[in-house]
Amino acid sequence: MAMWDRIKEQAKGLQQQSQGAGQTSGGTAGGRQPGAGAGAGGGSKEKLVGLLKSQLGSLKTELKSGAYRDASMAMCALVAAADGSVDPAERQHVESLILQNDVLQNFPPEQLRQRFNKHVDQLMFDFPQGRADALQEIAKAAKKPVEAKAVVQTGFVIAGADGYIAPAEAQVLREACTALGVSPQEFGL
């Protein structure tokens, strides 16, 4: 449990840096609007994503359950579809991020592809029902706190891969936190 306390402290420090940087530079980061949720703060959010990715990697040996695998793929699909659509290039990009993720290499690539694409297809066919199904899948990882937090970290890493977490992606991450019984504040959301 001490590791999660360190993660929270490091995340708080980065969040405070982000807020301080936003105030001294007129509140914008990379031309984005002030108060743009998790996307505000530019480089500090990139540092947070890097930190979460590194910490997630340190848990690789613990994250081998089917519940983590399935919840992570549902999380990745929700992040990809956060804006209401997933074009083929975005789908392929997220799929490549999944397959390159060190922790997710615990699982056969075809299992990951199949589960990710199943959720994306459901989200594109009937977004409200696909969203409900994905959140239900995510909630199954709530039984183990380490896995629950790792699912959110995985979503955060995928969402922040481009250096920016869009407001819609931050909202999806908050919803996943709720489904998992994890505080969104632990991740600066």
mmCIF file of C-alpha atoms in Angstrom:
data_model
loop_
_atom_site.group_PDB
_atom_site.id
_atom_site.type_symbol
_atom_site.label_atom_id
_atom_site.label_comp_id
_atom_site.label_asym_id
_atom_site.label_seq_id
_atom_site.Cartn_x
_atom_site.Cartn_y
_atom_site.Cartn_z
ATOM 1 C CA MET A 1 0.000 0.000 0.000
ATOM 2 C CA ALA A 2 2.960 2.332 0.586
ATOM 3 C CA MET A 3 3.657 2.372 -3.155
ATOM 4 C CA TRP A 4 0.196 3.840 -3.860
ATOM 5 C CA ASP A 5 0.844 6.512 -1.247
ATOM 6 C CA ARG A 6 4.064 7.429 -3.082
ATOM 7 C CA ILE A 7 2.161 7.528 -6.389
ATOM 8 C CA LYS A 8 -0.429 9.845 -4.873
ATOM 9 C CA GLU A 9 2.251 12.147 -3.439
ATOM 10 C CA GLN A 10 4.114 12.279 -6.768
ATOM 11 C CA ALA A 11 0.861 12.919 -8.626
ATOM 12 C CA LYS A 12 -0.060 15.721 -6.193
ATOM 13 C CA GLY A 13 3.356 17.297 -6.703
ATOM 14 C CA LEU A 14 3.008 17.156 -10.475
ATOM 15 C CA GLN A 15 -0.544 18.498 -10.253
ATOM 16 C CA GLN A 16 0.641 21.424 -8.121
ATOM 17 C CA GLN A 17 3.438 22.100 -10.619
ATOM 18 C CA SER A 18 0.869 21.970 -13.406
ATOM 19 C CA GLN A 19 -1.392 24.436 -11.645
ATOM 20 C CA GLY A 20 1.524 26.752 -10.879
ATOM 21 C CA ALA A 21 2.742 26.639 -14.482
ATOM 22 C CA GLY A 22 -0.765 27.371 -15.756
ATOM 23 C CA GLN A 23 -1.040 30.441 -13.508
ATOM 24 C CA THR A 24 2.327 31.892 -14.460
ATOM 25 C CA SER A 25 1.844 31.420 -18.194
ATOM 26 C CA GLY A 26 -1.560 33.043 -18.345
ATOM 27 C CA GLY A 27 -3.419 29.775 -17.785
ATOM 28 C CA THR A 28 -2.978 28.208 -21.202
ATOM 29 C CA ALA A 29 -0.937 25.225 -22.231
ATOM 30 C CA GLY A 30 -0.177 24.738 -25.883
ATOM 31 C CA GLY A 31 -2.955 27.129 -26.930
ATOM 32 C CA ARG A 32 -5.667 25.205 -25.087
ATOM 33 C CA GLN A 33 -8.304 26.924 -23.055
ATOM 34 C CA PRO A 34 -7.741 27.492 -19.340
ATOM 35 C CA GLY A 35 -9.484 24.997 -17.125
ATOM 36 C CA ALA A 36 -9.432 22.296 -19.794
ATOM 37 C CA GLY A 37 -9.529 19.589 -17.147
ATOM 38 C CA ALA A 38 -6.783 17.001 -17.142
ATOM 39 C CA GLY A 39 -5.348 18.454 -20.339
ATOM 40 C CA ALA A 40 -4.339 21.732 -18.745
ATOM 41 C CA GLY A 41 -0.719 21.944 -17.747
ATOM 42 C CA GLY A 42 0.962 20.476 -20.822
ATOM 43 C CA GLY A 43 4.350 19.046 -19.874
ATOM 44 C CA SER A 44 3.416 18.253 -16.292
ATOM 45 C CA LYS A 45 0.640 15.944 -17.464
ATOM 46 C CA GLU A 46 3.172 14.271 -19.748
ATOM 47 C CA LYS A 47 5.378 13.728 -16.690
ATOM 48 C CA LEU A 48 2.416 12.307 -14.788
ATOM 49 C CA VAL A 49 1.605 9.919 -17.646
ATOM 50 C CA GLY A 50 5.256 8.862 -17.768
ATOM 51 C CA LEU A 51 5.284 8.326 -14.019
ATOM 52 C CA LEU A 52 2.083 6.263 -14.139
ATOM 53 C CA LYS A 53 3.465 4.203 -17.028
ATOM 54 C CA SER A 54 6.654 3.511 -15.091
ATOM 55 C CA GLN A 55 4.790 2.590 -11.920
ATOM 56 C CA LEU A 56 2.431 0.386 -13.880
ATOM 57 C CA GLY A 57 5.442 -1.421 -15.318
ATOM 58 C CA SER A 58 6.706 -2.124 -11.817
ATOM 59 C CA LEU A 59 3.488 -4.078 -11.182
ATOM 60 C CA LYS A 60 3.848 -6.281 -14.264
ATOM 61 C CA THR A 61 4.272 -9.498 -12.299
ATOM 62 C CA GLU A 62 1.083 -8.812 -10.300
ATOM 63 C CA LEU A 63 -1.117 -7.932 -13.267
ATOM 64 C CA LYS A 64 -1.742 -11.257 -14.946
ATOM 65 C CA SER A 65 -5.415 -11.898 -14.219
ATOM 66 C CA GLY A 66 -8.155 -12.117 -16.789
ATOM 67 C CA ALA A 67 -10.108 -9.465 -14.861
ATOM 68 C CA TYR A 68 -7.277 -6.942 -15.307
ATOM 69 C CA ARG A 69 -6.882 -7.859 -18.995
ATOM 70 C CA ASP A 70 -10.591 -7.528 -19.756
ATOM 71 C CA ALA A 71 -11.091 -4.357 -17.714
ATOM 72 C CA SER A 72 -8.045 -2.747 -19.331
ATOM 73 C CA MET A 73 -9.306 -3.493 -22.835
ATOM 74 C CA ALA A 74 -12.727 -2.047 -21.951
ATOM 75 C CA MET A 75 -10.937 1.001 -20.507
ATOM 76 C CA CYS A 76 -8.858 1.450 -23.670
ATOM 77 C CA ALA A 77 -11.984 1.213 -25.829
ATOM 78 C CA LEU A 78 -13.786 3.827 -23.720
ATOM 79 C CA VAL A 79 -10.806 6.180 -23.960
ATOM 80 C CA ALA A 80 -10.618 5.686 -27.743
ATOM 81 C CA ALA A 81 -14.352 6.354 -28.114
ATOM 82 C CA ALA A 82 -14.523 9.170 -25.548
ATOM 83 C CA ASP A 83 -15.404 11.723 -28.225
ATOM 84 C CA GLY A 84 -18.179 9.513 -29.618
ATOM 85 C CA SER A 85 -16.335 8.019 -32.582
ATOM 86 C CA VAL A 86 -13.304 5.923 -33.433
ATOM 87 C CA ASP A 87 -11.945 6.184 -36.942
ATOM 88 C CA PRO A 88 -9.844 3.329 -38.357
ATOM 89 C CA ALA A 89 -6.567 5.230 -37.869
ATOM 90 C CA GLU A 90 -7.370 5.927 -34.207
ATOM 91 C CA ARG A 91 -8.384 2.315 -33.647
ATOM 92 C CA GLN A 92 -5.111 1.121 -35.146
ATOM 93 C CA HIS A 93 -3.116 3.653 -33.111
ATOM 94 C CA VAL A 94 -4.688 2.610 -29.800
ATOM 95 C CA GLU A 95 -4.284 -1.049 -30.713
ATOM 96 C CA SER A 96 -0.568 -0.484 -31.330
ATOM 97 C CA LEU A 97 -0.259 1.333 -27.976
ATOM 98 C CA ILE A 98 -1.916 -1.643 -26.297
ATOM 99 C CA LEU A 99 0.398 -4.151 -27.953
ATOM 100 C CA GLN A 100 3.490 -2.080 -27.070
ATOM 101 C CA ASN A 101 2.451 -1.667 -23.428
ATOM 102 C CA ASP A 102 4.926 -3.547 -21.259
ATOM 103 C CA VAL A 103 2.343 -4.775 -18.737
ATOM 104 C CA LEU A 104 -0.171 -5.868 -21.357
ATOM 105 C CA GLN A 105 2.516 -8.046 -22.928
ATOM 106 C CA ASN A 106 1.565 -10.496 -20.167
ATOM 107 C CA PHE A 107 -1.297 -11.508 -22.469
ATOM 108 C CA PRO A 108 -1.437 -12.954 -25.988
ATOM 109 C CA PRO A 109 -1.809 -10.096 -28.510
ATOM 110 C CA GLU A 110 -4.813 -11.727 -30.189
ATOM 111 C CA GLN A 111 -6.720 -11.810 -26.886
ATOM 112 C CA LEU A 112 -6.060 -8.104 -26.413
ATOM 113 C CA ARG A 113 -7.075 -7.214 -29.981
ATOM 114 C CA GLN A 114 -10.247 -9.279 -29.784
ATOM 115 C CA ARG A 115 -11.412 -7.756 -26.499
ATOM 116 C CA PHE A 116 -10.495 -4.183 -27.450
ATOM 117 C CA ASN A 117 -12.191 -4.410 -30.857
ATOM 118 C CA LYS A 118 -15.296 -6.052 -29.371
ATOM 119 C CA HIS A 119 -15.773 -3.079 -27.055
ATOM 120 C CA VAL A 120 -15.037 -0.516 -29.768
ATOM 121 C CA ASP A 121 -17.552 -2.217 -32.091
ATOM 122 C CA GLN A 122 -20.200 -2.172 -29.339
ATOM 123 C CA LEU A 123 -19.506 1.492 -28.604
ATOM 124 C CA MET A 124 -19.833 2.433 -32.267
ATOM 125 C CA PHE A 125 -23.021 0.401 -32.770
ATOM 126 C CA ASP A 126 -24.864 1.624 -29.660
ATOM 127 C CA PHE A 127 -22.783 4.030 -27.596
ATOM 128 C CA PRO A 128 -24.944 4.100 -24.429
ATOM 129 C CA GLN A 129 -25.188 0.299 -24.274
ATOM 130 C CA GLY A 130 -21.517 -0.169 -25.229
ATOM 131 C CA ARG A 131 -20.522 2.316 -22.531
ATOM 132 C CA ALA A 132 -22.615 0.497 -19.924
ATOM 133 C CA ASP A 133 -21.125 -2.865 -20.960
ATOM 134 C CA ALA A 134 -17.574 -1.508 -20.844
ATOM 135 C CA LEU A 135 -18.090 0.050 -17.403
ATOM 136 C CA GLN A 136 -19.561 -3.217 -16.168
ATOM 137 C CA GLU A 137 -16.452 -5.053 -17.429
ATOM 138 C CA ILE A 138 -14.215 -2.457 -15.781
ATOM 139 C CA ALA A 139 -16.055 -2.799 -12.454
ATOM 140 C CA LYS A 140 -15.086 -6.487 -12.287
ATOM 141 C CA ALA A 141 -11.520 -5.426 -11.472
ATOM 142 C CA ALA A 142 -12.679 -3.578 -8.330
ATOM 143 C CA LYS A 143 -12.222 -6.703 -6.196
ATOM 144 C CA LYS A 144 -8.443 -6.195 -6.129
ATOM 145 C CA PRO A 145 -7.368 -2.613 -5.335
ATOM 146 C CA VAL A 146 -4.006 -2.974 -7.101
ATOM 147 C CA GLU A 147 -5.732 -4.125 -10.298
ATOM 148 C CA ALA A 148 -8.442 -1.465 -10.006
ATOM 149 C CA LYS A 149 -5.872 1.318 -9.837
ATOM 150 C CA ALA A 150 -3.821 -0.302 -12.586
ATOM 151 C CA VAL A 151 -6.862 -0.261 -14.904
ATOM 152 C CA VAL A 152 -7.173 3.501 -14.381
ATOM 153 C CA GLN A 153 -3.422 3.907 -14.895
ATOM 154 C CA THR A 154 -3.659 1.938 -18.147
ATOM 155 C CA GLY A 155 -6.463 4.221 -19.331
ATOM 156 C CA PHE A 156 -4.486 7.275 -18.286
ATOM 157 C CA VAL A 157 -1.409 6.076 -20.210
ATOM 158 C CA ILE A 158 -3.486 5.443 -23.357
ATOM 159 C CA ALA A 159 -5.341 8.760 -23.039
ATOM 160 C CA GLY A 160 -2.122 10.693 -22.480
ATOM 161 C CA ALA A 161 -0.088 9.022 -25.208
ATOM 162 C CA ASP A 162 -0.418 12.150 -27.359
ATOM 163 C CA GLY A 163 0.709 14.418 -24.507
ATOM 164 C CA TYR A 164 -2.786 15.724 -23.844
ATOM 165 C CA ILE A 165 -5.806 14.318 -22.070
ATOM 166 C CA ALA A 166 -8.956 15.692 -23.655
ATOM 167 C CA PRO A 167 -11.862 16.654 -21.384
ATOM 168 C CA ALA A 168 -13.935 13.745 -22.772
ATOM 169 C CA GLU A 169 -11.099 11.328 -21.967
ATOM 170 C CA ALA A 170 -10.800 12.750 -18.438
ATOM 171 C CA GLN A 171 -14.546 12.219 -17.997
ATOM 172 C CA VAL A 172 -14.232 8.570 -19.067
ATOM 173 C CA LEU A 173 -11.368 8.106 -16.605
ATOM 174 C CA ARG A 174 -13.491 9.622 -13.808
ATOM 175 C CA GLU A 175 -16.373 7.271 -14.675
ATOM 176 C CA ALA A 176 -14.005 4.299 -14.556
ATOM 177 C CA CYS A 177 -12.734 5.460 -11.154
ATOM 178 C CA THR A 178 -16.317 5.521 -9.906
ATOM 179 C CA ALA A 179 -16.993 2.032 -11.285
ATOM 180 C CA LEU A 180 -13.837 0.752 -9.583
ATOM 181 C CA GLY A 181 -14.302 2.548 -6.279
ATOM 182 C CA VAL A 182 -11.079 4.519 -6.786
ATOM 183 C CA SER A 183 -10.805 8.220 -5.994
ATOM 184 C CA PRO A 184 -10.355 10.296 -9.184
ATOM 185 C CA GLN A 185 -8.288 12.754 -7.124
ATOM 186 C CA GLU A 186 -5.549 10.108 -6.841
ATOM 187 C CA PHE A 187 -4.969 10.685 -10.555
ATOM 188 C CA GLY A 188 -5.471 14.440 -10.590
ATOM 189 C CA LEU A 189 -8.907 14.134 -12.184
#
